PDB file of C-alpha atoms in Angstrom:
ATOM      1  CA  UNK W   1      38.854  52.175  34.591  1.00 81.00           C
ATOM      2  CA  UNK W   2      41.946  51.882  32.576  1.00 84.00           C
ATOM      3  CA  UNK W   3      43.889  54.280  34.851  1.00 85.00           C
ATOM      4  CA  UNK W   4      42.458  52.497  37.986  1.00 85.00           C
ATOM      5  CA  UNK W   5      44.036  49.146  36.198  1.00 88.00           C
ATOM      6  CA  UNK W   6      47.234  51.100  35.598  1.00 89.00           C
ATOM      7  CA  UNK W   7      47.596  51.781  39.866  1.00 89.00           C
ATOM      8  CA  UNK W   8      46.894  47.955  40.222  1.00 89.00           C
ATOM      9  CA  UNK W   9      49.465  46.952  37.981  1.00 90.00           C
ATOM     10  CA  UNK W  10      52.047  49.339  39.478  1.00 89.00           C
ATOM     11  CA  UNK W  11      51.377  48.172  42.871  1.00 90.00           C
ATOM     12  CA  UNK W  12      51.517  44.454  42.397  1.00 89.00           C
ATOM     13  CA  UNK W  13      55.065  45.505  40.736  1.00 87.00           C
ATOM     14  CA  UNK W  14      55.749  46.696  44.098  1.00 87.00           C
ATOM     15  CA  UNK W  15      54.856  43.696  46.566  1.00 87.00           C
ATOM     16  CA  UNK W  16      57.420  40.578  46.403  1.00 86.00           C
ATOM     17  CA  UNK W  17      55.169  38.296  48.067  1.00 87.00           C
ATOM     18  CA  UNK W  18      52.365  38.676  45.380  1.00 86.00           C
ATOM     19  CA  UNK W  19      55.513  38.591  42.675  1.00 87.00           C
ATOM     20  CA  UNK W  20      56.204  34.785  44.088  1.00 87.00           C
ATOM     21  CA  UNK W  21      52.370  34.088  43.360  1.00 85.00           C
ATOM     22  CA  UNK W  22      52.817  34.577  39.339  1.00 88.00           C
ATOM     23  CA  UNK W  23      56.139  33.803  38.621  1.00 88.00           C
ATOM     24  CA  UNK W  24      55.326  30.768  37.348  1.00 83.00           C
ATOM     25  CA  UNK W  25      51.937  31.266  35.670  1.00 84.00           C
ATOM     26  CA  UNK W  26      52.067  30.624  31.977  1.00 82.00           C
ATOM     27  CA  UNK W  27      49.508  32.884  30.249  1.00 81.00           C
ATOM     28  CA  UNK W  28      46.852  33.732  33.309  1.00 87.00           C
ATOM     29  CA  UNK W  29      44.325  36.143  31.202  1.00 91.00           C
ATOM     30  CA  UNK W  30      41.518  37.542  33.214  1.00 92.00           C
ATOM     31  CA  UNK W  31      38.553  39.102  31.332  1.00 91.00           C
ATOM     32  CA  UNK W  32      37.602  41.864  33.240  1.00 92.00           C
ATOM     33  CA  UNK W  33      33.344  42.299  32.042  1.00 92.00           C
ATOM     34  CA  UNK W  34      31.511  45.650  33.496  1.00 93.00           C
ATOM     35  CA  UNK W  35      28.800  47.779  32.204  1.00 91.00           C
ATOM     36  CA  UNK W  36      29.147  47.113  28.240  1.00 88.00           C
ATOM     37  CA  UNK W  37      32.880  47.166  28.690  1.00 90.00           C
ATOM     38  CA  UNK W  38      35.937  44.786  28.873  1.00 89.00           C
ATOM     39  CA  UNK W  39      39.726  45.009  29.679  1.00 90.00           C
ATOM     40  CA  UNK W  40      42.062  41.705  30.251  1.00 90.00           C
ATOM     41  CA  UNK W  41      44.808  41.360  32.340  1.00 91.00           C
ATOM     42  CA  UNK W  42      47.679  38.575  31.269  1.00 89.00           C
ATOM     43  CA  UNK W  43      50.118  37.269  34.261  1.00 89.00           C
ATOM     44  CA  UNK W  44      52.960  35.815  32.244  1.00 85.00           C
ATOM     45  CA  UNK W  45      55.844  34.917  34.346  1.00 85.00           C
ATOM     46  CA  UNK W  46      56.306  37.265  36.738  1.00 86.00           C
ATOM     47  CA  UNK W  47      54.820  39.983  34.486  1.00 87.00           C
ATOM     48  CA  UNK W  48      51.685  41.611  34.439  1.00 88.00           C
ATOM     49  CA  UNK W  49      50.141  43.958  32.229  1.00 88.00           C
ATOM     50  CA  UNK W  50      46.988  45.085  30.897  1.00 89.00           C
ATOM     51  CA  UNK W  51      46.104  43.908  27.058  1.00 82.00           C
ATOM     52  CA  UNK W  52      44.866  46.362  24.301  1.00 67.00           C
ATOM     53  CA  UNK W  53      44.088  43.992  21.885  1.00 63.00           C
ATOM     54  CA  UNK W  54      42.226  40.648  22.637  1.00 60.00           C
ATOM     55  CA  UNK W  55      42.435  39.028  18.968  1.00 61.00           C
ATOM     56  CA  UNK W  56      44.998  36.760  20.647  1.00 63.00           C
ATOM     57  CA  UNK W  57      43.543  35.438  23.861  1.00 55.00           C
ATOM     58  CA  UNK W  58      42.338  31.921  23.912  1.00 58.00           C
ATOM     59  CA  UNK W  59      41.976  30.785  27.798  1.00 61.00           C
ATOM     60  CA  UNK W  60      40.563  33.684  29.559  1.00 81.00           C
ATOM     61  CA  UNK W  61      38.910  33.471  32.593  1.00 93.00           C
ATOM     62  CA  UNK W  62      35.909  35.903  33.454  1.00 94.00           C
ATOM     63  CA  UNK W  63      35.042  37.926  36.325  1.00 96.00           C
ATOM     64  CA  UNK W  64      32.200  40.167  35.625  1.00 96.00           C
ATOM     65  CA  UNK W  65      29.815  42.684  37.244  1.00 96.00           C
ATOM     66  CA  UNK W  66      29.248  46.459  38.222  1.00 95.00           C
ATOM     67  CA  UNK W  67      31.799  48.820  37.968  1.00 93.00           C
ATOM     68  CA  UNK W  68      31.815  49.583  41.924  1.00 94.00           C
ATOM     69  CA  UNK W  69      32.413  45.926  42.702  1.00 95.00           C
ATOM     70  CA  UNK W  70      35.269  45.719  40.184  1.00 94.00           C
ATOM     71  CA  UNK W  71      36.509  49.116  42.050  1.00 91.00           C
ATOM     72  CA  UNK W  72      36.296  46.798  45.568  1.00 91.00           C
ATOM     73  CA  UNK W  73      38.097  43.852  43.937  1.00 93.00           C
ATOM     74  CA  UNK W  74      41.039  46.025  42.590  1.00 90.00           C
ATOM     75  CA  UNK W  75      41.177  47.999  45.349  1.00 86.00           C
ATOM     76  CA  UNK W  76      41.455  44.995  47.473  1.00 86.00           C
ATOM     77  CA  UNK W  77      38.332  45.862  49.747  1.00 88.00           C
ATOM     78  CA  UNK W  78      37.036  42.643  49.156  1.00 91.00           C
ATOM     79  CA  UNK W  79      37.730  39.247  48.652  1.00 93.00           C
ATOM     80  CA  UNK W  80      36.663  37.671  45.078  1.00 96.00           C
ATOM     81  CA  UNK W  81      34.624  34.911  46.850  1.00 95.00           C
ATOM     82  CA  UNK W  82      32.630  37.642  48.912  1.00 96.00           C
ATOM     83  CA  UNK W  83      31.694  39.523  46.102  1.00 96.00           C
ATOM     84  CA  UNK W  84      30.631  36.124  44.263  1.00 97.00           C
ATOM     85  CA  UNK W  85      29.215  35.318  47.287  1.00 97.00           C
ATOM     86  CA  UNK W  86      26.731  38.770  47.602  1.00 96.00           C
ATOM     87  CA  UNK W  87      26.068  38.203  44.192  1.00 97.00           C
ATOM     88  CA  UNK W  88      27.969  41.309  42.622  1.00 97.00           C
ATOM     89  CA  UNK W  89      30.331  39.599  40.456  1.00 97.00           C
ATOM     90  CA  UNK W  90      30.154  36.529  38.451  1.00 97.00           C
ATOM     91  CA  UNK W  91      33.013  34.781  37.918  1.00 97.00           C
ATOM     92  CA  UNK W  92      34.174  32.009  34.583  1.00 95.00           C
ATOM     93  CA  UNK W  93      36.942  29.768  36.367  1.00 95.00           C
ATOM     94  CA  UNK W  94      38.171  27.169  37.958  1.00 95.00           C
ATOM     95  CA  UNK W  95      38.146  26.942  41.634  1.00 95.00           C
ATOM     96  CA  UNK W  96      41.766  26.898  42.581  1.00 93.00           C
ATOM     97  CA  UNK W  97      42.052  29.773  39.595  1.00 93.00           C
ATOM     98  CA  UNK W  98      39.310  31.691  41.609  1.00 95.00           C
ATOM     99  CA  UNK W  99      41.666  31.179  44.847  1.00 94.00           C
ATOM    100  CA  UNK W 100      44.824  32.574  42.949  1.00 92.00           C
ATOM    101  CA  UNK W 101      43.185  35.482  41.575  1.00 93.00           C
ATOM    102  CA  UNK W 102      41.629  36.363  45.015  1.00 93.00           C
ATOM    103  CA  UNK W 103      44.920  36.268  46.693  1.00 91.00           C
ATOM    104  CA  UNK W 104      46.757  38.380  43.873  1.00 91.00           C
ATOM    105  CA  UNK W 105      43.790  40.761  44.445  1.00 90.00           C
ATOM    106  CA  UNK W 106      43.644  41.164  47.746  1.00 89.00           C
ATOM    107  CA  UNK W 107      46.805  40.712  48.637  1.00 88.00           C
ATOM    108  CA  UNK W 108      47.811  43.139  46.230  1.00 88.00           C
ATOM    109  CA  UNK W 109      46.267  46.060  47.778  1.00 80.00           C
ATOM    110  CA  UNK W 110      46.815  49.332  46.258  1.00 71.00           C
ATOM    111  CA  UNK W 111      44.089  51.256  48.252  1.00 57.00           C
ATOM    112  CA  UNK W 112      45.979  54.577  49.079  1.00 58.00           C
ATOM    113  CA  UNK W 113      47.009  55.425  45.708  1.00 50.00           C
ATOM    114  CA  UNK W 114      43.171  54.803  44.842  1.00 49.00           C
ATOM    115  CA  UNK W 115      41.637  56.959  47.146  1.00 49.00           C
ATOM    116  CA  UNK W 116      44.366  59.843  45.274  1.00 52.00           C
ATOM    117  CA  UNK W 117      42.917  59.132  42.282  1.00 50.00           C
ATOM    118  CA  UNK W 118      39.520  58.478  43.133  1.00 48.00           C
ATOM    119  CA  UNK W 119      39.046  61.717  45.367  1.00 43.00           C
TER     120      UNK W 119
END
């Protein structure tokens, strides 16, 4: 899952328009919660980048589920609301934080590189 993250983070790098959507976020940390494991993102300014070490985090949001629907959210198959929706992932946060991390998601889009490393 790590490596998947990785491919996310490089390809938000690479799209301006989702770039304009955190340049001004403060400290976004997203919990990400799937089958007895947990990463966290943290969209800082412009930055993104996956965290190691969660001793530090104090407002972290939670989206949580089966690995395969994680897979759909960071591949941008699927909207975060539709997945909520079906019942695949649950999700700790506000409702305009649930918008913003739904468009970062699925605008982001990385799906070739994923189906490279997937296959």
């Amino acid at each position: 899952m790590k490596e998947l993250i990785q491919i996310f983070l490089s390809a938000i790098k690479q799209r301006s328009h989702v770039l304009k959507l955190i340049e001004k976020l403060d400290g976004l940390k997203i919990r990400l919660v799937y089958e007895g494991q947990e990463n966290f993102l943290v969209f800082h300014r412009g930055e993104v980048s996956l965290l190691a070490d969660d001793n530090d985090i104090a407002a972290t949001y939670d989206i949580s589920g089966q690995q395969d629907s994680i897979y759909s959210l960071l591949e941008g198959k699927e909207k975060l609301r539709i997945l909520m929706k079906n019942g695949q992932l649950k999700v700790k946060a506000p409702i305009r934080t649930i918008l913003l991390i739904e468009s970062i998601f699925y605008l982001t889009k990385p799906e070739e590189r994923f189906k490279e490393f997937i296959s």
